PDB file of C-alpha atoms and ligand atoms in Angstrom:
ATOM      1  CA  MET L   1       0.000   0.000   0.000  1.00 93.00           C
ATOM      2  CA  LYS L   2       1.009   3.610  -0.549  1.00 95.00           C
ATOM      3  CA  ILE L   3       0.335   6.808   1.355  1.00 95.00           C
ATOM      4  CA  SER L   4      -2.119   7.812  -1.390  1.00 96.00           C
ATOM      5  CA  ASP L   5      -4.190   4.738  -0.414  1.00 96.00           C
ATOM      6  CA  ILE L   6      -4.662   6.280   3.031  1.00 96.00           C
ATOM      7  CA  VAL L   7      -5.735   9.567   1.500  1.00 96.00           C
ATOM      8  CA  ASN L   8      -8.170   7.815  -0.847  1.00 96.00           C
ATOM      9  CA  ARG L   9      -9.518   5.306   1.712  1.00 96.00           C
ATOM     10  CA  GLN L  10     -13.199   4.445   1.733  1.00 92.00           C
ATOM     11  CA  ASN L  11     -14.968   5.523   4.908  1.00 94.00           C
ATOM     12  CA  PRO L  12     -16.440   3.979   6.861  1.00 96.00           C
ATOM     13  CA  PRO L  13     -14.854   0.556   6.322  1.00 96.00           C
ATOM     14  CA  GLN L  14     -17.448  -2.202   6.329  1.00 96.00           C
ATOM     15  CA  PRO L  15     -17.245  -4.973   8.957  1.00 97.00           C
ATOM     16  CA  TRP L  16     -14.675  -7.688   8.084  1.00 95.00           C
ATOM     17  CA  GLU L  17     -13.877  -5.926   4.764  1.00 94.00           C
ATOM     18  CA  GLU L  18     -10.221  -5.036   5.449  1.00 94.00           C
ATOM     19  CA  GLY L  19      -9.342  -8.082   7.541  1.00 89.00           C
ATOM     20  CA  GLU L  20     -10.642  -9.804  10.634  1.00 85.00           C
ATOM     21  CA  LYS L  21      -8.401  -8.890  13.496  1.00 85.00           C
ATOM     22  CA  ILE L  22      -4.969  -7.696  14.514  1.00 89.00           C
ATOM     23  CA  PRO L  23      -2.242 -10.088  13.294  1.00 91.00           C
ATOM     24  CA  TRP L  24      -1.996 -12.270  16.405  1.00 91.00           C
ATOM     25  CA  ASP L  25      -0.808 -15.152  14.208  1.00 93.00           C
ATOM     26  CA  GLU L  26       2.139 -13.346  12.525  1.00 94.00           C
ATOM     27  CA  PRO L  27       5.382 -14.623  14.120  1.00 95.00           C
ATOM     28  CA  ASP L  28       7.022 -11.216  14.725  1.00 95.00           C
ATOM     29  CA  PHE L  29       3.814  -9.555  15.885  1.00 96.00           C
ATOM     30  CA  SER L  30       3.168 -12.480  18.221  1.00 97.00           C
ATOM     31  CA  LYS L  31       6.645 -12.079  19.793  1.00 97.00           C
ATOM     32  CA  ARG L  32       5.973  -8.401  20.454  1.00 96.00           C
ATOM     33  CA  MET L  33       2.481  -9.190  21.767  1.00 96.00           C
ATOM     34  CA  LEU L  34       3.840 -11.902  24.077  1.00 97.00           C
ATOM     35  CA  LYS L  35       5.758  -9.193  25.987  1.00 96.00           C
ATOM     36  CA  GLU L  36       2.437  -7.402  26.550  1.00 95.00           C
ATOM     37  CA  HIS L  37       0.718 -10.634  27.663  1.00 95.00           C
ATOM     38  CA  LEU L  38       3.441 -11.204  30.251  1.00 96.00           C
ATOM     39  CA  SER L  39       3.791  -7.595  31.391  1.00 95.00           C
ATOM     40  CA  GLN L  40       2.787  -7.100  35.015  1.00 93.00           C
ATOM     41  CA  ASP L  41       2.361  -3.342  34.421  1.00 92.00           C
ATOM     42  CA  HIS L  42      -1.099  -3.584  32.858  1.00 90.00           C
ATOM     43  CA  ASN L  43      -4.078  -5.866  32.179  1.00 89.00           C
ATOM     44  CA  ALA L  44      -4.348  -5.062  28.466  1.00 87.00           C
ATOM     45  CA  ALA L  45      -3.351  -8.265  26.591  1.00 91.00           C
ATOM     46  CA  SER L  46      -3.731 -10.791  29.421  1.00 92.00           C
ATOM     47  CA  ARG L  47      -4.626 -10.088  33.014  1.00 93.00           C
ATOM     48  CA  ARG L  48      -1.792  -9.805  35.570  1.00 94.00           C
ATOM     49  CA  PHE L  49      -0.830 -13.131  37.118  1.00 96.00           C
ATOM     50  CA  GLU L  50      -2.553 -12.321  40.435  1.00 95.00           C
ATOM     51  CA  VAL L  51      -5.846 -11.534  38.614  1.00 94.00           C
ATOM     52  CA  VAL L  52      -5.548 -14.747  36.564  1.00 97.00           C
ATOM     53  CA  HIS L  53      -5.015 -16.629  39.838  1.00 97.00           C
ATOM     54  CA  ARG L  54      -8.221 -15.175  41.320  1.00 96.00           C
ATOM     55  CA  GLN L  55     -10.108 -15.968  38.096  1.00 96.00           C
ATOM     56  CA  VAL L  56      -8.918 -19.576  38.288  1.00 98.00           C
ATOM     57  CA  ASP L  57     -10.053 -19.704  41.970  1.00 97.00           C
ATOM     58  CA  TRP L  58     -13.530 -18.637  40.766  1.00 97.00           C
ATOM     59  CA  LEU L  59     -13.593 -21.038  37.794  1.00 98.00           C
ATOM     60  CA  GLU L  60     -12.251 -23.981  39.797  1.00 98.00           C
ATOM     61  CA  ARG L  61     -15.005 -23.533  42.403  1.00 97.00           C
ATOM     62  CA  LEU L  62     -17.680 -23.110  39.690  1.00 96.00           C
ATOM     63  CA  ALA L  63     -16.692 -26.320  37.886  1.00 97.00           C
ATOM     64  CA  GLY L  64     -16.395 -28.427  41.054  1.00 97.00           C
ATOM     65  CA  GLY L  65     -12.613 -28.544  40.882  1.00 97.00           C
ATOM     66  CA  LEU L  66     -12.215 -28.409  44.661  1.00 97.00           C
ATOM     67  CA  GLU L  67     -13.745 -31.900  44.831  1.00 97.00           C
ATOM     68  CA  LYS L  68     -12.191 -33.551  41.752  1.00 97.00           C
ATOM     69  CA  ASP L  69      -9.497 -33.118  39.114  1.00 97.00           C
ATOM     70  CA  LEU L  70     -10.825 -31.239  36.092  1.00 98.00           C
ATOM     71  CA  LYS L  71     -10.124 -31.531  32.398  1.00 98.00           C
ATOM     72  CA  VAL L  72     -10.056 -27.969  31.060  1.00 98.00           C
ATOM     73  CA  LEU L  73     -10.199 -26.658  27.478  1.00 98.00           C
ATOM     74  CA  ASP L  74      -8.661 -23.166  27.126  1.00 98.00           C
ATOM     75  CA  LEU L  75      -9.795 -21.602  23.841  1.00 98.00           C
ATOM     76  CA  ALA L  76      -7.693 -18.734  22.438  1.00 98.00           C
ATOM     77  CA  CYS L  77      -5.462 -19.312  25.463  1.00 98.00           C
ATOM     78  CA  GLY L  78      -2.738 -16.776  24.569  1.00 97.00           C
ATOM     79  CA  PRO L  79       0.341 -17.712  26.642  1.00 98.00           C
ATOM     80  CA  GLY L  80      -1.862 -20.106  28.633  1.00 98.00           C
ATOM     81  CA  LEU L  81      -1.818 -18.257  31.947  1.00 98.00           C
ATOM     82  CA  HIS L  82      -5.152 -19.757  33.040  1.00 98.00           C
ATOM     83  CA  SER L  83      -4.186 -23.257  31.873  1.00 98.00           C
ATOM     84  CA  LEU L  84      -0.845 -23.105  33.676  1.00 98.00           C
ATOM     85  CA  ASP L  85      -2.538 -21.949  36.876  1.00 98.00           C
ATOM     86  CA  PHE L  86      -5.097 -24.797  36.609  1.00 98.00           C
ATOM     87  CA  ALA L  87      -2.298 -27.280  35.928  1.00 98.00           C
ATOM     88  CA  ARG L  88      -0.307 -26.122  38.980  1.00 98.00           C
ATOM     89  CA  ARG L  89      -3.408 -27.131  41.006  1.00 98.00           C
ATOM     90  CA  GLY L  90      -3.286 -30.651  39.521  1.00 97.00           C
ATOM     91  CA  HIS L  91      -5.934 -30.270  36.771  1.00 98.00           C
ATOM     92  CA  SER L  92      -5.189 -31.292  33.195  1.00 98.00           C
ATOM     93  CA  THR L  93      -5.538 -28.673  30.485  1.00 98.00           C
ATOM     94  CA  TYR L  94      -5.499 -28.282  26.714  1.00 98.00           C
ATOM     95  CA  GLY L  95      -4.901 -24.800  25.299  1.00 98.00           C
ATOM     96  CA  ILE L  96      -5.318 -23.706  21.666  1.00 98.00           C
ATOM     97  CA  ASP L  97      -4.147 -20.409  20.175  1.00 98.00           C
ATOM     98  CA  PHE L  98      -2.909 -19.240  16.788  1.00 96.00           C
ATOM     99  CA  SER L  99      -0.183 -16.981  18.192  1.00 97.00           C
ATOM    100  CA  PRO L 100       3.057 -18.952  17.655  1.00 98.00           C
ATOM    101  CA  ALA L 101       5.126 -17.087  20.268  1.00 98.00           C
ATOM    102  CA  SER L 102       2.425 -17.474  22.936  1.00 98.00           C
ATOM    103  CA  ILE L 103       2.115 -21.217  22.359  1.00 98.00           C
ATOM    104  CA  GLU L 104       5.898 -21.674  22.366  1.00 98.00           C
ATOM    105  CA  TRP L 105       6.125 -19.835  25.701  1.00 98.00           C
ATOM    106  CA  ALA L 106       3.234 -21.843  27.215  1.00 98.00           C
ATOM    107  CA  GLN L 107       4.905 -25.095  26.134  1.00 98.00           C
ATOM    108  CA  SER L 108       8.228 -24.012  27.635  1.00 98.00           C
ATOM    109  CA  GLN L 109       6.495 -23.278  30.983  1.00 98.00           C
ATOM    110  CA  THR L 110       4.822 -26.685  30.902  1.00 98.00           C
ATOM    111  CA  GLU L 111       8.196 -28.364  30.539  1.00 97.00           C
ATOM    112  CA  GLU L 112      10.018 -26.161  33.057  1.00 98.00           C
ATOM    113  CA  GLN L 113       7.345 -26.682  35.710  1.00 97.00           C
ATOM    114  CA  SER L 114       6.627 -30.360  34.763  1.00 97.00           C
ATOM    115  CA  LEU L 115       2.895 -29.668  34.452  1.00 97.00           C
ATOM    116  CA  SER L 116      -0.016 -31.653  33.002  1.00 91.00           C
ATOM    117  CA  SER L 117      -0.880 -28.890  30.516  1.00 97.00           C
ATOM    118  CA  ASP L 118      -0.816 -29.327  26.779  1.00 98.00           C
ATOM    119  CA  PHE L 119      -0.800 -26.552  24.182  1.00 98.00           C
ATOM    120  CA  VAL L 120      -1.318 -26.570  20.446  1.00 98.00           C
ATOM    121  CA  HIS L 121      -0.885 -23.923  17.778  1.00 98.00           C
ATOM    122  CA  GLY L 122      -4.143 -23.689  15.834  1.00 98.00           C
ATOM    123  CA  ASP L 123      -7.218 -21.691  14.872  1.00 97.00           C
ATOM    124  CA  ILE L 124     -10.111 -22.552  17.179  1.00 98.00           C
ATOM    125  CA  ARG L 125     -12.488 -22.440  14.207  1.00 98.00           C
ATOM    126  CA  ASN L 126     -10.905 -25.558  12.710  1.00 97.00           C
ATOM    127  CA  ALA L 127      -8.638 -27.130  15.359  1.00 98.00           C
ATOM    128  CA  GLU L 128      -9.568 -30.455  16.956  1.00 98.00           C
ATOM    129  CA  PHE L 129     -10.728 -29.931  20.551  1.00 98.00           C
ATOM    130  CA  GLY L 130     -10.768 -33.533  21.807  1.00 98.00           C
ATOM    131  CA  THR L 131     -13.473 -34.733  24.242  1.00 98.00           C
ATOM    132  CA  GLY L 132     -14.251 -35.381  27.896  1.00 98.00           C
ATOM    133  CA  TYR L 133     -13.843 -31.835  29.260  1.00 98.00           C
ATOM    134  CA  ASP L 134     -15.472 -30.545  32.453  1.00 98.00           C
ATOM    135  CA  LEU L 135     -14.830 -26.893  31.680  1.00 98.00           C
ATOM    136  CA  ALA L 136     -14.110 -24.798  28.579  1.00 98.00           C
ATOM    137  CA  ILE L 137     -13.159 -21.104  28.685  1.00 98.00           C
ATOM    138  CA  LEU L 138     -13.127 -18.376  26.043  1.00 98.00           C
ATOM    139  CA  LEU L 139     -12.171 -15.270  27.989  1.00 97.00           C
ATOM    140  CA  PHE L 140     -11.432 -11.570  27.758  1.00 95.00           C
ATOM    141  CA  GLY L 141     -14.037 -10.519  25.162  1.00 94.00           C
ATOM    142  CA  GLU L 142     -12.460 -12.706  22.472  1.00 95.00           C
ATOM    143  CA  MET L 143     -15.897 -14.101  21.580  1.00 96.00           C
ATOM    144  CA  ASN L 144     -16.871 -10.605  20.378  1.00 96.00           C
ATOM    145  CA  VAL L 145     -14.339 -10.664  17.519  1.00 95.00           C
ATOM    146  CA  PHE L 146     -15.922 -13.628  15.733  1.00 96.00           C
ATOM    147  CA  THR L 147     -18.792 -13.504  13.253  1.00 95.00           C
ATOM    148  CA  ALA L 148     -22.051 -14.950  14.601  1.00 95.00           C
ATOM    149  CA  GLU L 149     -21.518 -17.981  12.316  1.00 97.00           C
ATOM    150  CA  ASP L 150     -18.027 -18.602  13.686  1.00 97.00           C
ATOM    151  CA  LEU L 151     -19.214 -18.132  17.256  1.00 97.00           C
ATOM    152  CA  SER L 152     -21.986 -20.701  16.682  1.00 98.00           C
ATOM    153  CA  LEU L 153     -19.418 -23.075  15.184  1.00 98.00           C
ATOM    154  CA  ILE L 154     -17.092 -22.655  18.184  1.00 98.00           C
ATOM    155  CA  ALA L 155     -20.018 -23.216  20.590  1.00 98.00           C
ATOM    156  CA  ARG L 156     -21.053 -26.356  18.653  1.00 98.00           C
ATOM    157  CA  LYS L 157     -17.518 -27.775  18.702  1.00 98.00           C
ATOM    158  CA  THR L 158     -17.197 -26.952  22.392  1.00 98.00           C
ATOM    159  CA  ARG L 159     -20.497 -28.686  23.198  1.00 98.00           C
ATOM    160  CA  ALA L 160     -19.191 -31.816  21.440  1.00 98.00           C
ATOM    161  CA  ALA L 161     -15.958 -31.618  23.465  1.00 98.00           C
ATOM    162  CA  LEU L 162     -17.649 -31.184  26.877  1.00 98.00           C
ATOM    163  CA  ASN L 163     -19.143 -33.869  29.091  1.00 98.00           C
ATOM    164  CA  THR L 164     -22.874 -33.478  29.701  1.00 98.00           C
ATOM    165  CA  GLY L 165     -23.107 -31.052  32.613  1.00 97.00           C
ATOM    166  CA  GLY L 166     -19.739 -29.566  31.677  1.00 98.00           C
ATOM    167  CA  MET L 167     -19.469 -25.775  31.534  1.00 98.00           C
ATOM    168  CA  LEU L 168     -18.498 -23.193  28.934  1.00 98.00           C
ATOM    169  CA  MET L 169     -17.463 -19.890  30.444  1.00 98.00           C
ATOM    170  CA  LEU L 170     -17.633 -16.897  28.117  1.00 97.00           C
ATOM    171  CA  GLU L 171     -16.647 -13.358  28.961  1.00 95.00           C
ATOM    172  CA  PRO L 172     -18.521 -10.937  26.697  1.00 95.00           C
ATOM    173  CA  HIS L 173     -18.061  -7.171  26.684  1.00 95.00           C
ATOM    174  CA  GLU L 174     -20.496  -5.226  28.847  1.00 93.00           C
ATOM    175  CA  PRO L 175     -23.068  -3.312  26.741  1.00 93.00           C
ATOM    176  CA  GLY L 176     -21.726  -0.011  25.391  1.00 95.00           C
ATOM    177  CA  VAL L 177     -18.056  -0.818  26.033  1.00 95.00           C
ATOM    178  CA  ILE L 178     -17.246  -1.813  22.437  1.00 97.00           C
ATOM    179  CA  ARG L 179     -18.545   1.466  21.022  1.00 97.00           C
ATOM    180  CA  ALA L 180     -16.867   3.495  23.764  1.00 96.00           C
ATOM    181  CA  ASN L 181     -13.497   1.799  23.159  1.00 94.00           C
ATOM    182  CA  PHE L 182     -13.474   1.387  19.393  1.00 96.00           C
ATOM    183  CA  GLU L 183     -15.254   4.445  17.952  1.00 97.00           C
ATOM    184  CA  THR L 184     -12.274   6.781  17.909  1.00 97.00           C
ATOM    185  CA  ALA L 185     -11.311   9.885  15.915  1.00 97.00           C
ATOM    186  CA  PRO L 186      -8.278   9.523  13.626  1.00 97.00           C
ATOM    187  CA  SER L 187      -5.012   9.912  15.532  1.00 98.00           C
ATOM    188  CA  TRP L 188      -1.338   9.302  14.853  1.00 98.00           C
ATOM    189  CA  SER L 189       1.938   8.798  16.656  1.00 97.00           C
ATOM    190  CA  ALA L 190       5.584   8.507  15.577  1.00 98.00           C
ATOM    191  CA  GLN L 191       7.374   5.493  17.052  1.00 96.00           C
ATOM    192  CA  GLU L 192      10.920   4.077  16.968  1.00 97.00           C
ATOM    193  CA  SER L 193       9.327   0.654  17.416  1.00 96.00           C
ATOM    194  CA  GLY L 194       6.004  -0.605  18.733  1.00 94.00           C
ATOM    195  CA  LEU L 195       3.479  -3.418  18.749  1.00 94.00           C
ATOM    196  CA  PHE L 196       2.863  -3.227  14.993  1.00 96.00           C
ATOM    197  CA  SER L 197       6.476  -2.866  13.841  1.00 96.00           C
ATOM    198  CA  ASP L 198      10.059  -3.177  15.099  1.00 96.00           C
ATOM    199  CA  ARG L 199      11.121  -0.447  12.694  1.00 97.00           C
ATOM    200  CA  PRO L 200      10.667   3.344  12.969  1.00 98.00           C
ATOM    201  CA  HIS L 201       7.164   4.112  11.735  1.00 98.00           C
ATOM    202  CA  MET L 202       4.138   6.325  11.922  1.00 98.00           C
ATOM    203  CA  LEU L 203       1.021   4.662  13.336  1.00 98.00           C
ATOM    204  CA  ILE L 204      -2.384   5.999  12.306  1.00 98.00           C
ATOM    205  CA  ASP L 205      -5.583   4.647  13.798  1.00 98.00           C
ATOM    206  CA  GLU L 206      -9.300   5.350  13.564  1.00 98.00           C
ATOM    207  CA  GLY L 207     -12.428   3.530  14.623  1.00 98.00           C
ATOM    208  CA  PHE L 208     -16.028   3.479  13.388  1.00 98.00           C
ATOM    209  CA  TRP L 209     -19.342   2.365  14.840  1.00 98.00           C
ATOM    210  CA  HIS L 210     -22.027   0.737  12.635  1.00 98.00           C
ATOM    211  CA  ASP L 211     -25.232   1.264  14.559  1.00 97.00           C
ATOM    212  CA  ASP L 212     -27.360  -0.811  12.147  1.00 97.00           C
ATOM    213  CA  VAL L 213     -25.391  -4.011  12.858  1.00 97.00           C
ATOM    214  CA  GLN L 214     -23.979  -3.062  16.302  1.00 97.00           C
ATOM    215  CA  MET L 215     -20.376  -3.578  15.180  1.00 98.00           C
ATOM    216  CA  ALA L 216     -17.208  -1.513  15.516  1.00 98.00           C
ATOM    217  CA  VAL L 217     -14.443  -1.484  12.913  1.00 98.00           C
ATOM    218  CA  LYS L 218     -11.012  -0.314  14.009  1.00 97.00           C
ATOM    219  CA  ARG L 219      -8.316   0.293  11.466  1.00 97.00           C
ATOM    220  CA  TRP L 220      -4.577   0.925  11.757  1.00 97.00           C
ATOM    221  CA  TYR L 221      -2.069   2.090   9.139  1.00 97.00           C
ATOM    222  CA  VAL L 222       1.618   1.500   9.767  1.00 97.00           C
ATOM    223  CA  VAL L 223       3.799   3.791   7.614  1.00 98.00           C
ATOM    224  CA  ASP L 224       7.430   2.661   7.518  1.00 97.00           C
ATOM    225  CA  SER L 225       9.559   5.780   7.873  1.00 97.00           C
ATOM    226  CA  GLU L 226      12.365   4.525   5.588  1.00 96.00           C
ATOM    227  CA  THR L 227      10.373   2.973   2.741  1.00 97.00           C
ATOM    228  CA  ASN L 228       7.040   4.877   3.099  1.00 96.00           C
ATOM    229  CA  GLU L 229       5.385   1.490   2.642  1.00 97.00           C
ATOM    230  CA  VAL L 230       1.968   1.304   4.288  1.00 97.00           C
ATOM    231  CA  THR L 231       0.506  -1.767   5.987  1.00 96.00           C
ATOM    232  CA  ASN L 232      -3.167  -1.823   6.932  1.00 96.00           C
ATOM    233  CA  TYR L 233      -4.667  -3.819   9.821  1.00 96.00           C
ATOM    234  CA  SER L 234      -8.288  -3.932  10.817  1.00 96.00           C
ATOM    235  CA  GLN L 235     -10.458  -5.540  13.447  1.00 96.00           C
ATOM    236  CA  THR L 236     -14.232  -5.914  13.663  1.00 97.00           C
ATOM    237  CA  VAL L 237     -15.847  -6.248  17.092  1.00 97.00           C
ATOM    238  CA  VAL L 238     -19.481  -7.341  17.455  1.00 97.00           C
ATOM    239  CA  GLU L 239     -21.808  -6.228  20.226  1.00 97.00           C
ATOM    240  CA  HIS L 240     -24.406  -8.844  21.231  1.00 95.00           C
ATOM    241  CA  THR L 241     -27.273  -8.268  23.608  1.00 94.00           C
ATOM    242  CA  LYS L 242     -27.356 -10.839  26.377  1.00 94.00           C
ATOM    243  CA  ALA L 243     -30.634 -12.197  24.940  1.00 96.00           C
ATOM    244  CA  GLU L 244     -29.029 -12.691  21.487  1.00 95.00           C
ATOM    245  CA  LEU L 245     -26.053 -14.439  23.018  1.00 95.00           C
ATOM    246  CA  VAL L 246     -28.179 -16.751  25.143  1.00 97.00           C
ATOM    247  CA  LYS L 247     -30.185 -17.700  22.022  1.00 97.00           C
ATOM    248  CA  LEU L 248     -27.034 -18.321  19.949  1.00 97.00           C
ATOM    249  CA  ILE L 249     -25.327 -20.445  22.637  1.00 98.00           C
ATOM    250  CA  GLU L 250     -28.448 -22.359  23.668  1.00 98.00           C
ATOM    251  CA  ALA L 251     -29.069 -23.293  20.003  1.00 98.00           C
ATOM    252  CA  GLU L 252     -25.839 -25.338  20.181  1.00 98.00           C
ATOM    253  CA  GLY L 253     -26.918 -27.573  23.078  1.00 98.00           C
ATOM    254  CA  PHE L 254     -26.353 -25.485  26.212  1.00 98.00           C
ATOM    255  CA  THR L 255     -28.457 -23.979  28.967  1.00 98.00           C
ATOM    256  CA  VAL L 256     -27.197 -20.543  29.940  1.00 97.00           C
ATOM    257  CA  SER L 257     -27.374 -19.918  33.665  1.00 85.00           C
ATOM    258  CA  ASP L 258     -26.637 -16.873  35.784  1.00 80.00           C
ATOM    259  CA  ALA L 259     -23.005 -16.844  36.840  1.00 90.00           C
ATOM    260  CA  PRO L 260     -22.266 -16.481  40.543  1.00 90.00           C
ATOM    261  CA  GLY L 261     -21.053 -13.032  41.625  1.00 88.00           C
ATOM    262  CA  GLY L 262     -17.507 -11.993  42.284  1.00 88.00           C
ATOM    263  CA  TRP L 263     -15.890 -12.616  38.877  1.00 91.00           C
ATOM    264  CA  PRO L 264     -12.535 -10.802  39.139  1.00 90.00           C
ATOM    265  CA  ALA L 265     -12.430  -9.010  35.784  1.00 86.00           C
ATOM    266  CA  GLY L 266      -9.288  -7.075  36.712  1.00 81.00           C
ATOM    267  CA  ASN L 267     -10.082  -3.733  35.102  1.00 75.00           C
ATOM    268  CA  ASP L 268      -7.479  -1.157  35.926  1.00 63.00           C
ATOM    269  CA  ASP L 269      -9.926   1.710  36.417  1.00 66.00           C
ATOM    270  CA  GLY L 270     -12.482  -0.388  38.282  1.00 69.00           C
ATOM    271  CA  SER L 271     -15.337  -0.049  35.767  1.00 78.00           C
ATOM    272  CA  PRO L 272     -16.474  -3.470  34.503  1.00 82.00           C
ATOM    273  CA  GLU L 273     -15.750  -4.069  30.811  1.00 90.00           C
ATOM    274  CA  PHE L 274     -16.728  -7.756  30.731  1.00 93.00           C
ATOM    275  CA  TYR L 275     -19.240 -10.018  32.446  1.00 92.00           C
ATOM    276  CA  PRO L 276     -19.176 -13.789  32.980  1.00 94.00           C
ATOM    277  CA  LEU L 277     -21.681 -15.926  31.076  1.00 96.00           C
ATOM    278  CA  VAL L 278     -21.862 -19.597  32.009  1.00 97.00           C
ATOM    279  CA  ALA L 279     -23.403 -22.206  29.712  1.00 98.00           C
ATOM    280  CA  VAL L 280     -24.001 -25.778  30.896  1.00 98.00           C
ATOM    281  CA  ALA L 281     -23.816 -28.587  28.315  1.00 98.00           C
ATOM    282  CA  LYS L 282     -27.215 -30.355  28.016  1.00 98.00           C
TER     283      LYS L 282
HETATM  284  C1  SAM N   1      -6.950 -10.968  24.430  1.00 82.36           C
HETATM  285  S1  SAM N   1      -5.999 -12.406  24.156  1.00 82.36           S
HETATM  286  C2  SAM N   1      -6.517 -13.400  25.507  1.00 82.36           C
HETATM  287  C3  SAM N   1      -5.595 -14.524  25.825  1.00 82.36           C
HETATM  288  C4  SAM N   1      -6.013 -15.386  27.039  1.00 82.36           C
HETATM  289  N1  SAM N   1      -7.286 -16.049  26.821  1.00 82.36           N
HETATM  290  C5  SAM N   1      -6.082 -14.575  28.296  1.00 82.36           C
HETATM  291  O1  SAM N   1      -7.188 -14.298  28.791  1.00 82.36           O
HETATM  292  O2  SAM N   1      -5.014 -14.229  28.806  1.00 82.36           O
HETATM  293  C6  SAM N   1      -6.811 -13.134  22.767  1.00 82.36           C
HETATM  294  C7  SAM N   1      -6.128 -14.358  22.185  1.00 82.36           C
HETATM  295  O3  SAM N   1      -6.994 -14.909  21.191  1.00 82.36           O
HETATM  296  C8  SAM N   1      -6.178 -15.503  20.207  1.00 82.36           C
HETATM  297  N2  SAM N   1      -7.022 -15.755  19.031  1.00 82.36           N
HETATM  298  C9  SAM N   1      -7.781 -14.870  18.369  1.00 82.36           C
HETATM  299  N3  SAM N   1      -8.453 -15.486  17.370  1.00 82.36           N
HETATM  300  C10 SAM N   1      -8.094 -16.795  17.400  1.00 82.36           C
HETATM  301  C11 SAM N   1      -8.444 -17.932  16.621  1.00 82.36           C
HETATM  302  N4  SAM N   1      -9.315 -17.833  15.606  1.00 82.36           N
HETATM  303  N5  SAM N   1      -7.889 -19.129  16.934  1.00 82.36           N
HETATM  304  C12 SAM N   1      -6.995 -19.226  17.948  1.00 82.36           C
HETATM  305  N6  SAM N   1      -6.622 -18.183  18.715  1.00 82.36           N
HETATM  306  C13 SAM N   1      -7.178 -16.975  18.451  1.00 82.36           C
HETATM  307  C14 SAM N   1      -5.056 -14.508  20.034  1.00 82.36           C
HETATM  308  O4  SAM N   1      -3.918 -15.080  19.408  1.00 82.36           O
HETATM  309  C15 SAM N   1      -4.812 -14.097  21.482  1.00 82.36           C
HETATM  310  O5  SAM N   1      -3.812 -14.894  22.073  1.00 82.36           O
END
């Protein structure tokens, strides 16, 4: 792409038109992102270890893990912080993610700590999940970046992987949060290096809200300062009402129940951005 492509861009971009999501699966991007996942300075990519630990306390209690060893499926697990915490408690876990650096790191931790966790590099839309799970988790609003068709597919595959009575824990965005976070005026910064590139570059971003379909589209342009080459990334985020979500998940063989209180979402400013939604496999 060239700088003239930025000037001549079509606004607003339509959902999914310029790509699905940020390039989690690109090797170099995933290495840079891994640093953010593991940073204990913020809760932006993964929660801090102490928040993950409290989330696993909550999940372990919910799924009956204080009474028996659990088999846990961690979907879009990132560096597997939840899986590793479960495994340190004696549960067995299987984590899937398409970020190569995250999966490599999770595997290295498994070996170093001699844990019963297993990780695989794959896309949860087509990876094999296995069977016999007591608990499956898809956390941190990641369900909101899939199309409704893909989300139904993931729910269907998860139902097939869970034991009857097993639980799927989803963590959707609270209503209004997607628009508030992703509808942003154009802005730019000059960076020596950053999440989107190791090289000096200019980063331009802007975000749009499509009220008719309740979706946000965020777009980034990375302009390399030496070559002037432009790379475009885009992410679509879908807002679902709770009623829509319940209908979509229940159609795949679950009963959605009210989650117990006290989910530690770990938001830095204290305002809840996500809520727990628990579906029990029928
Ligand atoms: C916000 S991070 C959350 C990671 C982890 N679940 C946590 O809570 O710490 C989202 C993760 O979803 C992964 N991801 C996104 N789409 C995916 C897909 N289709 N298949 C596998 N992983 C995916 C990304 O690579 C990234 O690691």
